[in-house]
Amino acid sequence: MKTGVVNYEAGNLHSVLNALRFLQEKPVLINRPEQLKQVDRLILPGVGSFGAAIQALKSRQLFSPIQTWLGNNRPYLGICLGLQLLFSGSRESPDIPGFDYFPGLLQRFQVRRVPQIGWNQVWWQKACPLTPEPDNPQFFYFLHSYYIPPEKNRADWVLGLTAYGDISYPTVIQSGNIWGVQFHPEKSGPLGLKLLNNWLEGAGGSNVNQKNNSLPGR
Amino acid sequence: MLTRRIIPCLDVDRDRVVKGTRFQELRPAGDPVEMARHYYQEGADELTFLDIGASPREEQTVLELVQKVAREIFIPLTVGGGIRSVEDMRRALEAGADKVAVCTAALADPELLTRGATLFGSQCIVLSIDAAFCDDSWYAYSHGGRTPTQEKAVEWARKGEALGAGEILLNSIDRDGTREGYDLELLQKMSEAVNIPVIASGGAGSLEHLARGIEIGKADAVLIASLLHFGDTSIPAIKEFLAARGVPVRC
């Protein structure tokens, strides 16, 4: 399995590459659409603004091919903005549609400190191949100003929730082979690396068990 | 719940970590890569590298250091000292830094904050403020605390936020290395004045000081040097102490 990392000058590209190399992967940088043929799975990193990211992908002719990739249920992991781009859109850039793979519009935090910067907890709602037999909750590093609205908390594609201010909102999502995490596994210490590794070894493969079994007693 | 961050700070001079008092009287504290590794394993929430030499040759050394560290340490890394342009920012980010801290260059050219935020995002841009009390208020100093400016520290922070800074790193020159505790009055004023996170630095000499910096000073994170480098305490001990006080920390 070859892993591609989409290069659109996202802030955390180098951190993601460092983490993948640490895990013995040889990631392929995806700069042009034809390079997508060389890889079996795709990681979309990202820090920055929603609209600028979509425009950067479009200017590299990567937007439509990635949308097709998603439509074909090929393995995808979106990190931070890479998760947000999967949605219909964001209040950050109201006129610019996202990949529209998941329904919904990202909202801006209405709390004192924006962006949220730091370590927060993921409360796993379901069994998740990214973190088999998880402790609940687990700490990961977050850095973002926009979030998936809490009305989606009970959607069947939501695997983990996080609380900030007085709201709780989705931070791990999955439908088929399409995954998204709002936090930065590449900056979340040994636990983050383990989660990335689990995606590489199992969840990021095409033969993943797509069922989400409820955790007993939760 | 979002936790308060414990950030070891490595002041780097050439290839050594050093620590001074009131920005002077530097003492050697160890090898930067080994120290970074050690703090990562102990559970540090982030790491900050400040190049205190900041001449062109030494700047290169810090970038090489960050490059090495970023290959094996997977927590956020901030680089400061000698960042003067968006090109310097880009080099630091490409070396593996997640954020860059600017102090002197931002005072000389405040728009640098905006240019950096536009290109790399506000989350990358840390406005570092070296502040000392003088006459009636706290003022921002440039050039490693040597040069006073007309900017009042708290106003400068607000201005910095408006220009695009994503975090404030507040260093009290009066307390740096003294172990007398944070300048709580300054810290509290700063935390209340801005909507971006404030990292407290300068003066922590005990676990109690750290707790007060967070509880009274309302700091979102604490930057620690002397207290850790000379073996007085450890990151697990700090977190255990803070957790017992009811401060949310990652353990």
GROMACS .gro file of C-alpha atoms in nm:
model
  469
    1MET     CA    1   0.000   0.000   0.000
    2LYS     CA    2   0.136   0.339  -0.101
    3THR     CA    3   0.038   0.645   0.099
    4GLY     CA    4  -0.003   0.982  -0.071
    5VAL     CA    5   0.006   1.310   0.117
    6VAL     CA    6  -0.161   1.599  -0.061
    7ASN     CA    7   0.074   1.896  -0.089
    8TYR     CA    8  -0.108   2.227  -0.106
    9GLU     CA    9   0.129   2.420   0.120
   10ALA     CA   10  -0.062   2.328   0.433
   11GLY     CA   11   0.113   2.438   0.749
   12ASN     CA   12   0.149   2.093   0.899
   13LEU     CA   13   0.268   1.908   0.589
   14HIS     CA   14   0.622   1.860   0.720
   15SER     CA   15   0.501   1.737   1.057
   16VAL     CA   16   0.278   1.479   0.889
   17LEU     CA   17   0.565   1.362   0.668
   18ASN     CA   18   0.796   1.336   0.969
   19ALA     CA   19   0.542   1.125   1.156
   20LEU     CA   20   0.484   0.894   0.856
   21ARG     CA   21   0.858   0.846   0.806
   22PHE     CA   22   0.897   0.770   1.176
   23LEU     CA   23   0.637   0.496   1.121
   24GLN     CA   24   0.853   0.355   0.836
   25GLU     CA   25   0.620   0.478   0.561
   26LYS     CA   26   0.756   0.625   0.239
   27PRO     CA   27   0.488   0.882   0.164
   28VAL     CA   28   0.441   1.015  -0.190
   29LEU     CA   29   0.385   1.390  -0.213
   30ILE     CA   30   0.084   1.460  -0.431
   31ASN     CA   31   0.131   1.785  -0.623
   32ARG     CA   32  -0.053   1.695  -0.945
   33PRO     CA   33  -0.364   1.491  -1.023
   34GLU     CA   34  -0.182   1.221  -1.223
   35GLN     CA   35   0.023   1.133  -0.913
   36LEU     CA   36  -0.294   1.002  -0.750
   37LYS     CA   37  -0.255   0.689  -0.967
   38GLN     CA   38   0.065   0.603  -0.778
   39VAL     CA   39  -0.102   0.572  -0.439
   40ASP     CA   40  -0.359   0.353  -0.265
   41ARG     CA   41  -0.456   0.583   0.015
   42LEU     CA   42  -0.457   0.954   0.074
   43ILE     CA   43  -0.384   1.180   0.368
   44LEU     CA   44  -0.500   1.541   0.348
   45PRO     CA   45  -0.324   1.745   0.616
   46GLY     CA   46  -0.409   2.106   0.675
   47VAL     CA   47  -0.393   2.410   0.893
   48GLY     CA   48  -0.524   2.738   0.762
   49SER     CA   49  -0.842   2.871   0.612
   50PHE     CA   50  -1.115   2.667   0.445
   51GLY     CA   51  -1.152   2.883   0.136
   52ALA     CA   52  -0.777   2.922   0.077
   53ALA     CA   53  -0.733   2.544   0.098
   54ILE     CA   54  -1.010   2.472  -0.153
   55GLN     CA   55  -0.867   2.731  -0.389
   56ALA     CA   56  -0.516   2.589  -0.353
   57LEU     CA   57  -0.651   2.241  -0.436
   58LYS     CA   58  -0.839   2.377  -0.736
   59SER     CA   59  -0.540   2.566  -0.869
   60ARG     CA   60  -0.347   2.237  -0.863
   61GLN     CA   61  -0.636   2.059  -1.037
   62LEU     CA   62  -0.668   1.832  -0.735
   63PHE     CA   63  -1.015   1.925  -0.614
   64SER     CA   64  -1.228   1.719  -0.856
   65PRO     CA   65  -0.997   1.413  -0.858
   66ILE     CA   66  -1.008   1.402  -0.477
   67GLN     CA   67  -1.385   1.440  -0.483
   68THR     CA   68  -1.399   1.141  -0.721
   69TRP     CA   69  -1.158   0.952  -0.493
   70LEU     CA   70  -1.398   1.008  -0.203
   71GLY     CA   71  -1.698   0.908  -0.415
   72ASN     CA   72  -1.523   0.580  -0.495
   73ASN     CA   73  -1.477   0.513  -0.123
   74ARG     CA   74  -1.100   0.493  -0.153
   75PRO     CA   75  -0.901   0.520   0.175
   76TYR     CA   76  -0.873   0.881   0.293
   77LEU     CA   77  -0.764   1.040   0.618
   78GLY     CA   78  -0.835   1.409   0.667
   79ILE     CA   79  -0.643   1.580   0.947
   80CYS     CA   80  -0.782   1.903   1.097
   81LEU     CA   81  -0.868   2.115   0.791
   82GLY     CA   82  -0.851   1.789   0.591
   83LEU     CA   83  -1.152   1.676   0.795
   84GLN     CA   84  -1.332   2.008   0.759
   85LEU     CA   85  -1.300   2.009   0.379
   86LEU     CA   86  -1.509   1.690   0.371
   87PHE     CA   87  -1.816   1.896   0.467
   88SER     CA   88  -2.056   2.097   0.255
   89GLY     CA   89  -1.900   2.425   0.363
   90SER     CA   90  -1.780   2.646   0.646
   91ARG     CA   91  -1.881   2.979   0.791
   92GLU     CA   92  -1.512   3.068   0.750
   93SER     CA   93  -1.562   3.093   0.373
   94PRO     CA   94  -1.940   3.097   0.318
   95ASP     CA   95  -1.933   3.111  -0.063
   96ILE     CA   96  -1.689   2.828  -0.116
   97PRO     CA   97  -1.827   2.473  -0.114
   98GLY     CA   98  -1.623   2.187   0.028
   99PHE     CA   99  -1.609   1.824  -0.095
  100ASP     CA  100  -1.964   1.783   0.037
  101TYR     CA  101  -1.899   1.422   0.139
  102PHE     CA  102  -2.057   1.480   0.481
  103PRO     CA  103  -2.354   1.716   0.515
  104GLY     CA  104  -2.319   2.028   0.727
  105LEU     CA  105  -2.168   2.370   0.769
  106LEU     CA  106  -1.871   2.427   1.002
  107GLN     CA  107  -1.936   2.685   1.276
  108ARG     CA  108  -1.699   2.923   1.454
  109PHE     CA  109  -1.638   2.879   1.827
  110GLN     CA  110  -1.823   3.137   2.034
  111VAL     CA  111  -1.596   3.121   2.337
  112ARG     CA  112  -1.338   3.346   2.495
  113ARG     CA  113  -1.028   3.184   2.348
  114VAL     CA  114  -1.030   3.123   1.974
  115PRO     CA  115  -0.861   2.927   1.826
  116GLN     CA  116  -0.870   2.635   2.061
  117ILE     CA  117  -0.502   2.555   2.108
  118GLY     CA  118  -0.388   2.264   2.318
  119TRP     CA  119  -0.458   1.916   2.447
  120ASN     CA  120  -0.818   1.811   2.480
  121GLN     CA  121  -0.999   1.482   2.517
  122VAL     CA  122  -1.174   1.261   2.265
  123TRP     CA  123  -1.465   1.071   2.414
  124TRP     CA  124  -1.504   0.764   2.199
  125GLN     CA  125  -1.868   0.688   2.122
  126LYS     CA  126  -1.812   0.361   1.942
  127ALA     CA  127  -1.549   0.094   1.893
  128CYS     CA  128  -1.293   0.236   1.654
  129PRO     CA  129  -1.017   0.054   1.464
  130LEU     CA  130  -0.796   0.363   1.505
  131THR     CA  131  -0.778   0.295   1.875
  132PRO     CA  132  -0.868  -0.063   1.962
  133GLU     CA  133  -0.973  -0.107   2.326
  134PRO     CA  134  -0.937   0.263   2.398
  135ASP     CA  135  -0.913   0.428   2.732
  136ASN     CA  136  -1.193   0.676   2.739
  137PRO     CA  137  -1.129   0.963   2.707
  138GLN     CA  138  -0.792   1.008   2.534
  139PHE     CA  139  -0.585   1.326   2.494
  140PHE     CA  140  -0.489   1.469   2.156
  141TYR     CA  141  -0.353   1.804   2.036
  142PHE     CA  142  -0.609   2.042   1.886
  143LEU     CA  143  -0.568   2.364   1.694
  144HIS     CA  144  -0.876   2.508   1.526
  145SER     CA  145  -1.141   2.782   1.525
  146TYR     CA  146  -1.424   2.608   1.336
  147TYR     CA  147  -1.606   2.290   1.433
  148ILE     CA  148  -1.867   2.040   1.317
  149PRO     CA  149  -2.202   2.150   1.463
  150PRO     CA  150  -2.317   1.945   1.764
  151GLU     CA  151  -2.648   1.861   1.590
  152LYS     CA  152  -2.438   1.593   1.412
  153ASN     CA  153  -2.321   1.436   1.741
  154ARG     CA  154  -2.559   1.144   1.703
  155ALA     CA  155  -2.500   1.082   1.332
  156ASP     CA  156  -2.390   0.725   1.263
  157TRP     CA  157  -2.061   0.849   1.111
  158VAL     CA  158  -1.949   1.015   1.436
  159LEU     CA  159  -1.701   0.808   1.639
  160GLY     CA  160  -1.565   1.056   1.889
  161LEU     CA  161  -1.671   1.380   2.060
  162THR     CA  162  -1.478   1.659   2.230
  163ALA     CA  163  -1.593   1.933   2.469
  164TYR     CA  164  -1.478   2.294   2.442
  165GLY     CA  165  -1.644   2.579   2.627
  166ASP     CA  166  -1.996   2.459   2.692
  167ILE     CA  167  -2.038   2.256   2.375
  168SER     CA  168  -1.956   1.902   2.276
  169TYR     CA  169  -1.892   1.838   1.904
  170PRO     CA  170  -1.770   1.562   1.669
  171THR     CA  171  -1.393   1.523   1.634
  172VAL     CA  172  -1.355   1.175   1.482
  173ILE     CA  173  -1.569   1.077   1.184
  174GLN     CA  174  -1.580   0.783   0.947
  175SER     CA  175  -1.795   0.655   0.666
  176GLY     CA  176  -1.662   0.351   0.481
  177ASN     CA  177  -1.297   0.418   0.404
  178ILE     CA  178  -1.324   0.792   0.454
  179TRP     CA  179  -1.185   0.910   0.787
  180GLY     CA  180  -1.142   1.246   0.951
  181VAL     CA  181  -0.985   1.360   1.277
  182GLN     CA  182  -1.012   1.718   1.400
  183PHE     CA  183  -0.698   1.692   1.615
  184HIS     CA  184  -0.337   1.650   1.501
  185PRO     CA  185  -0.223   1.288   1.550
  186GLU     CA  186   0.120   1.389   1.415
  187LYS     CA  187   0.156   1.627   1.712
  188SER     CA  188  -0.016   1.416   1.977
  189GLY     CA  189   0.283   1.225   2.111
  190PRO     CA  190   0.303   0.845   2.125
  191LEU     CA  191  -0.076   0.807   2.135
  192GLY     CA  192  -0.117   1.011   1.816
  193LEU     CA  193   0.149   0.805   1.639
  194LYS     CA  194  -0.025   0.487   1.746
  195LEU     CA  195  -0.352   0.612   1.602
  196LEU     CA  196  -0.183   0.701   1.272
  197ASN     CA  197  -0.016   0.363   1.267
  198ASN     CA  198  -0.348   0.188   1.324
  199TRP     CA  199  -0.491   0.376   1.028
  200LEU     CA  200  -0.195   0.275   0.814
  201GLU     CA  201  -0.212  -0.089   0.921
  202GLY     CA  202  -0.581  -0.149   0.913
  203ALA     CA  203  -0.832   0.126   0.886
  204GLY     CA  204  -0.656   0.286   0.591
  205GLY     CA  205  -0.670  -0.040   0.395
  206SER     CA  206  -0.947  -0.116   0.150
  207ASN     CA  207  -1.060  -0.431   0.328
  208VAL     CA  208  -1.156  -0.256   0.648
  209ASN     CA  209  -1.449  -0.384   0.845
  210GLN     CA  210  -1.692  -0.101   0.797
  211LYS     CA  211  -1.923  -0.182   1.082
  212ASN     CA  212  -1.914   0.027   1.396
  213ASN     CA  213  -1.994  -0.191   1.690
  214SER     CA  214  -2.108  -0.015   2.000
  215LEU     CA  215  -1.871  -0.047   2.292
  216PRO     CA  216  -2.030  -0.257   2.564
  217GLY     CA  217  -2.143  -0.050   2.860
  218ARG     CA  218  -2.109   0.290   2.696
  219MET     CA  219  -1.191   1.984   2.860
  220LEU     CA  220  -0.903   2.186   2.717
  221THR     CA  221  -0.604   2.153   2.947
  222ARG     CA  222  -0.341   2.406   3.054
  223ARG     CA  223  -0.011   2.347   2.882
  224ILE     CA  224   0.330   2.289   3.038
  225ILE     CA  225   0.598   2.404   2.794
  226PRO     CA  226   0.968   2.353   2.866
  227CYS     CA  227   1.171   2.633   2.712
  228LEU     CA  228   1.518   2.569   2.580
  229ASP     CA  229   1.721   2.889   2.543
  230VAL     CA  230   1.981   2.790   2.289
  231ASP     CA  231   2.319   2.954   2.244
  232ARG     CA  232   2.518   2.790   1.965
  233ASP     CA  233   2.465   2.420   2.042
  234ARG     CA  234   2.398   2.446   2.415
  235VAL     CA  235   2.096   2.518   2.629
  236VAL     CA  236   2.166   2.803   2.869
  237LYS     CA  237   1.968   2.984   3.133
  238GLY     CA  238   2.025   3.329   3.270
  239THR     CA  239   1.882   3.569   3.523
  240ARG     CA  240   1.702   3.884   3.404
  241PHE     CA  241   1.822   3.789   3.055
  242GLN     CA  242   2.189   3.789   3.170
  243GLU     CA  243   2.447   3.579   3.359
  244LEU     CA  244   2.397   3.275   3.140
  245ARG     CA  245   2.464   2.931   3.284
  246PRO     CA  246   2.495   2.616   3.073
  247ALA     CA  247   2.207   2.373   3.121
  248GLY     CA  248   2.266   2.086   2.879
  249ASP     CA  249   2.245   1.935   2.532
  250PRO     CA  250   1.932   2.054   2.350
  251VAL     CA  251   1.843   1.731   2.169
  252GLU     CA  252   1.883   1.518   2.480
  253MET     CA  253   1.684   1.765   2.686
  254ALA     CA  254   1.407   1.781   2.425
  255ARG     CA  255   1.389   1.401   2.417
  256HIS     CA  256   1.377   1.384   2.794
  257TYR     CA  257   1.094   1.638   2.825
  258TYR     CA  258   0.897   1.466   2.547
  259GLN     CA  259   0.922   1.135   2.728
  260GLU     CA  260   0.819   1.301   3.053
  261GLY     CA  261   0.498   1.430   2.893
  262ALA     CA  262   0.572   1.791   2.797
  263ASP     CA  263   0.277   1.942   2.608
  264GLU     CA  264   0.495   2.144   2.370
  265LEU     CA  265   0.856   2.257   2.338
  266THR     CA  266   0.993   2.604   2.272
  267PHE     CA  267   1.341   2.678   2.137
  268LEU     CA  268   1.462   3.034   2.171
  269ASP     CA  269   1.783   3.123   1.996
  270ILE     CA  270   1.934   3.378   2.229
  271GLY     CA  271   2.247   3.428   2.020
  272ALA     CA  272   2.045   3.509   1.711
  273SER     CA  273   2.337   3.589   1.485
  274PRO     CA  274   2.303   3.438   1.134
  275ARG     CA  275   2.538   3.149   1.203
  276GLU     CA  276   2.366   3.053   1.524
  277GLU     CA  277   2.022   3.080   1.372
  278GLN     CA  278   2.124   2.805   1.133
  279THR     CA  279   2.222   2.594   1.433
  280VAL     CA  280   1.877   2.628   1.586
  281LEU     CA  281   1.709   2.530   1.261
  282GLU     CA  282   1.933   2.224   1.233
  283LEU     CA  283   1.843   2.143   1.589
  284VAL     CA  284   1.470   2.175   1.519
  285GLN     CA  285   1.505   1.962   1.209
  286LYS     CA  286   1.667   1.688   1.414
  287VAL     CA  287   1.415   1.715   1.697
  288ALA     CA  288   1.111   1.719   1.466
  289ARG     CA  289   1.202   1.377   1.327
  290GLU     CA  290   1.160   1.206   1.661
  291ILE     CA  291   0.952   1.432   1.883
  292PHE     CA  292   0.584   1.455   1.799
  293ILE     CA  293   0.449   1.747   1.997
  294PRO     CA  294   0.420   2.110   1.887
  295LEU     CA  295   0.750   2.293   1.848
  296THR     CA  296   0.796   2.669   1.862
  297VAL     CA  297   1.106   2.848   1.740
  298GLY     CA  298   1.199   3.202   1.833
  299GLY     CA  299   1.496   3.433   1.831
  300GLY     CA  300   1.623   3.603   1.519
  301ILE     CA  301   1.302   3.565   1.315
  302ARG     CA  302   1.298   3.885   1.112
  303SER     CA  303   1.101   3.815   0.795
  304VAL     CA  304   0.843   3.583   0.642
  305GLU     CA  305   1.137   3.405   0.478
  306ASP     CA  306   1.282   3.333   0.824
  307MET     CA  307   0.937   3.210   0.926
  308ARG     CA  308   0.915   2.982   0.625
  309ARG     CA  309   1.261   2.837   0.694
  310ALA     CA  310   1.168   2.762   1.055
  311LEU     CA  311   0.838   2.600   0.954
  312GLU     CA  312   1.008   2.395   0.684
  313ALA     CA  313   1.266   2.280   0.938
  314GLY     CA  314   0.976   2.133   1.136
  315ALA     CA  315   0.860   2.414   1.366
  316ASP     CA  316   0.484   2.443   1.411
  317LYS     CA  317   0.498   2.802   1.532
  318VAL     CA  318   0.740   3.091   1.519
  319ALA     CA  319   0.783   3.349   1.793
  320VAL     CA  320   0.867   3.705   1.695
  321CYS     CA  321   0.967   3.986   1.929
  322THR     CA  322   1.210   4.254   1.808
  323ALA     CA  323   1.117   4.229   1.440
  324ALA     CA  324   0.746   4.272   1.518
  325LEU     CA  325   0.816   4.585   1.724
  326ALA     CA  326   1.015   4.731   1.436
  327ASP     CA  327   0.765   4.619   1.171
  328PRO     CA  328   0.424   4.525   1.319
  329GLU     CA  329   0.290   4.431   0.973
  330LEU     CA  330   0.524   4.132   0.983
  331LEU     CA  331   0.260   3.967   1.204
  332THR     CA  332  -0.003   4.020   0.936
  333ARG     CA  333   0.217   3.897   0.653
  334GLY     CA  334   0.307   3.585   0.852
  335ALA     CA  335  -0.054   3.517   0.949
  336THR     CA  336  -0.175   3.559   0.592
  337LEU     CA  337   0.083   3.319   0.455
  338PHE     CA  338   0.097   3.056   0.729
  339GLY     CA  339  -0.212   3.116   0.943
  340SER     CA  340  -0.245   3.297   1.277
  341GLN     CA  341  -0.192   2.972   1.464
  342CYS     CA  342   0.173   2.981   1.351
  343ILE     CA  343   0.246   3.329   1.476
  344VAL     CA  344   0.341   3.380   1.839
  345LEU     CA  345   0.397   3.737   1.950
  346SER     CA  346   0.669   3.727   2.212
  347ILE     CA  347   0.663   4.027   2.446
  348ASP     CA  348   0.956   4.097   2.676
  349ALA     CA  349   0.805   4.332   2.933
  350ALA     CA  350   0.946   4.531   3.223
  351PHE     CA  351   0.783   4.780   3.458
  352CYS     CA  352   0.902   5.136   3.417
  353ASP     CA  353   0.756   5.448   3.585
  354ASP     CA  354   0.383   5.393   3.535
  355SER     CA  355   0.337   5.077   3.337
  356TRP     CA  356   0.488   4.771   3.170
  357TYR     CA  357   0.667   4.840   2.845
  358ALA     CA  358   0.775   4.607   2.567
  359TYR     CA  359   1.151   4.574   2.517
  360SER     CA  360   1.334   4.472   2.204
  361HIS     CA  361   1.674   4.315   2.134
  362GLY     CA  362   1.664   4.050   2.407
  363GLY     CA  363   1.536   4.286   2.674
  364ARG     CA  364   1.809   4.543   2.618
  365THR     CA  365   1.619   4.816   2.437
  366PRO     CA  366   1.310   4.988   2.579
  367THR     CA  367   1.030   5.091   2.341
  368GLN     CA  368   0.732   5.325   2.368
  369GLU     CA  369   0.487   5.035   2.340
  370LYS     CA  370   0.295   4.954   2.656
  371ALA     CA  371   0.303   4.574   2.686
  372VAL     CA  372  -0.071   4.515   2.721
  373GLU     CA  373  -0.164   4.749   2.436
  374TRP     CA  374   0.103   4.596   2.220
  375ALA     CA  375  -0.051   4.254   2.281
  376ARG     CA  376  -0.394   4.379   2.173
  377LYS     CA  377  -0.247   4.539   1.868
  378GLY     CA  378  -0.060   4.218   1.792
  379GLU     CA  379  -0.379   4.015   1.815
  380ALA     CA  380  -0.554   4.252   1.573
  381LEU     CA  381  -0.259   4.226   1.334
  382GLY     CA  382  -0.274   3.845   1.325
  383ALA     CA  383  -0.081   3.695   1.618
  384GLY     CA  384  -0.232   3.366   1.735
  385GLU     CA  385  -0.073   3.353   2.079
  386ILE     CA  386   0.109   3.581   2.322
  387LEU     CA  387   0.428   3.467   2.490
  388LEU     CA  388   0.469   3.705   2.782
  389ASN     CA  389   0.815   3.721   2.937
  390SER     CA  390   0.866   3.929   3.247
  391ILE     CA  391   1.217   4.074   3.230
  392ASP     CA  392   1.188   4.177   3.597
  393ARG     CA  393   1.128   3.819   3.703
  394ASP     CA  394   1.327   3.618   3.446
  395GLY     CA  395   1.535   3.356   3.623
  396THR     CA  396   1.472   3.507   3.968
  397ARG     CA  397   1.240   3.231   4.090
  398GLU     CA  398   1.031   3.492   4.270
  399GLY     CA  399   0.715   3.389   4.086
  400TYR     CA  400   0.537   3.530   3.782
  401ASP     CA  401   0.446   3.896   3.764
  402LEU     CA  402   0.082   3.810   3.837
  403GLU     CA  403  -0.055   4.158   3.794
  404LEU     CA  404   0.090   4.192   3.446
  405LEU     CA  405  -0.012   3.839   3.355
  406GLN     CA  406  -0.370   3.889   3.465
  407LYS     CA  407  -0.403   4.221   3.282
  408MET     CA  408  -0.264   4.062   2.969
  409SER     CA  409  -0.487   3.752   2.987
  410GLU     CA  410  -0.795   3.966   3.027
  411ALA     CA  411  -0.699   4.207   2.750
  412VAL     CA  412  -0.672   3.956   2.464
  413ASN     CA  413  -0.880   3.672   2.320
  414ILE     CA  414  -0.585   3.458   2.214
  415PRO     CA  415  -0.396   3.228   2.451
  416VAL     CA  416  -0.134   3.380   2.681
  417ILE     CA  417   0.175   3.182   2.775
  418ALA     CA  418   0.335   3.293   3.102
  419SER     CA  419   0.712   3.311   3.126
  420GLY     CA  420   0.970   3.447   3.364
  421GLY     CA  421   1.005   3.394   3.735
  422ALA     CA  422   0.854   3.058   3.824
  423GLY     CA  423   1.056   2.915   4.113
  424SER     CA  424   0.814   2.667   4.265
  425LEU     CA  425   0.512   2.455   4.182
  426GLU     CA  426   0.302   2.703   4.376
  427HIS     CA  427   0.414   2.978   4.137
  428LEU     CA  428   0.295   2.775   3.838
  429ALA     CA  429  -0.044   2.717   3.998
  430ARG     CA  430  -0.082   3.088   4.076
  431GLY     CA  431   0.018   3.184   3.723
  432ILE     CA  432  -0.275   2.980   3.599
  433GLU     CA  433  -0.527   3.044   3.878
  434ILE     CA  434  -0.461   3.413   3.942
  435GLY     CA  435  -0.271   3.517   3.629
  436LYS     CA  436  -0.520   3.323   3.409
  437ALA     CA  437  -0.238   3.194   3.190
  438ASP     CA  438  -0.338   2.935   2.928
  439ALA     CA  439   0.008   2.782   2.937
  440VAL     CA  440   0.328   2.813   3.136
  441LEU     CA  441   0.675   2.826   2.990
  442ILE     CA  442   0.933   2.673   3.223
  443ALA     CA  443   1.312   2.681   3.210
  444SER     CA  444   1.520   2.697   3.531
  445LEU     CA  445   1.272   2.497   3.736
  446LEU     CA  446   1.310   2.200   3.502
  447HIS     CA  447   1.664   2.236   3.368
  448PHE     CA  448   1.836   2.224   3.704
  449GLY     CA  449   1.641   1.926   3.829
  450ASP     CA  450   1.424   2.098   4.091
  451THR     CA  451   1.117   1.924   3.960
  452SER     CA  452   0.987   1.719   3.669
  453ILE     CA  453   0.694   1.742   3.431
  454PRO     CA  454   0.504   1.454   3.596
  455ALA     CA  455   0.551   1.619   3.938
  456ILE     CA  456   0.425   1.954   3.802
  457LYS     CA  457   0.119   1.792   3.647
  458GLU     CA  458   0.040   1.592   3.957
  459PHE     CA  459   0.061   1.908   4.168
  460LEU     CA  460  -0.157   2.110   3.933
  461ALA     CA  461  -0.413   1.830   3.895
  462ALA     CA  462  -0.445   1.810   4.275
  463ARG     CA  463  -0.514   2.186   4.273
  464GLY     CA  464  -0.797   2.133   4.027
  465VAL     CA  465  -0.609   2.276   3.727
  466PRO     CA  466  -0.694   2.070   3.415
  467VAL     CA  467  -0.376   1.912   3.278
  468ARG     CA  468  -0.301   1.626   3.042
  469CYS     CA  469  -0.157   1.332   3.231
   0.00000   0.00000   0.00000
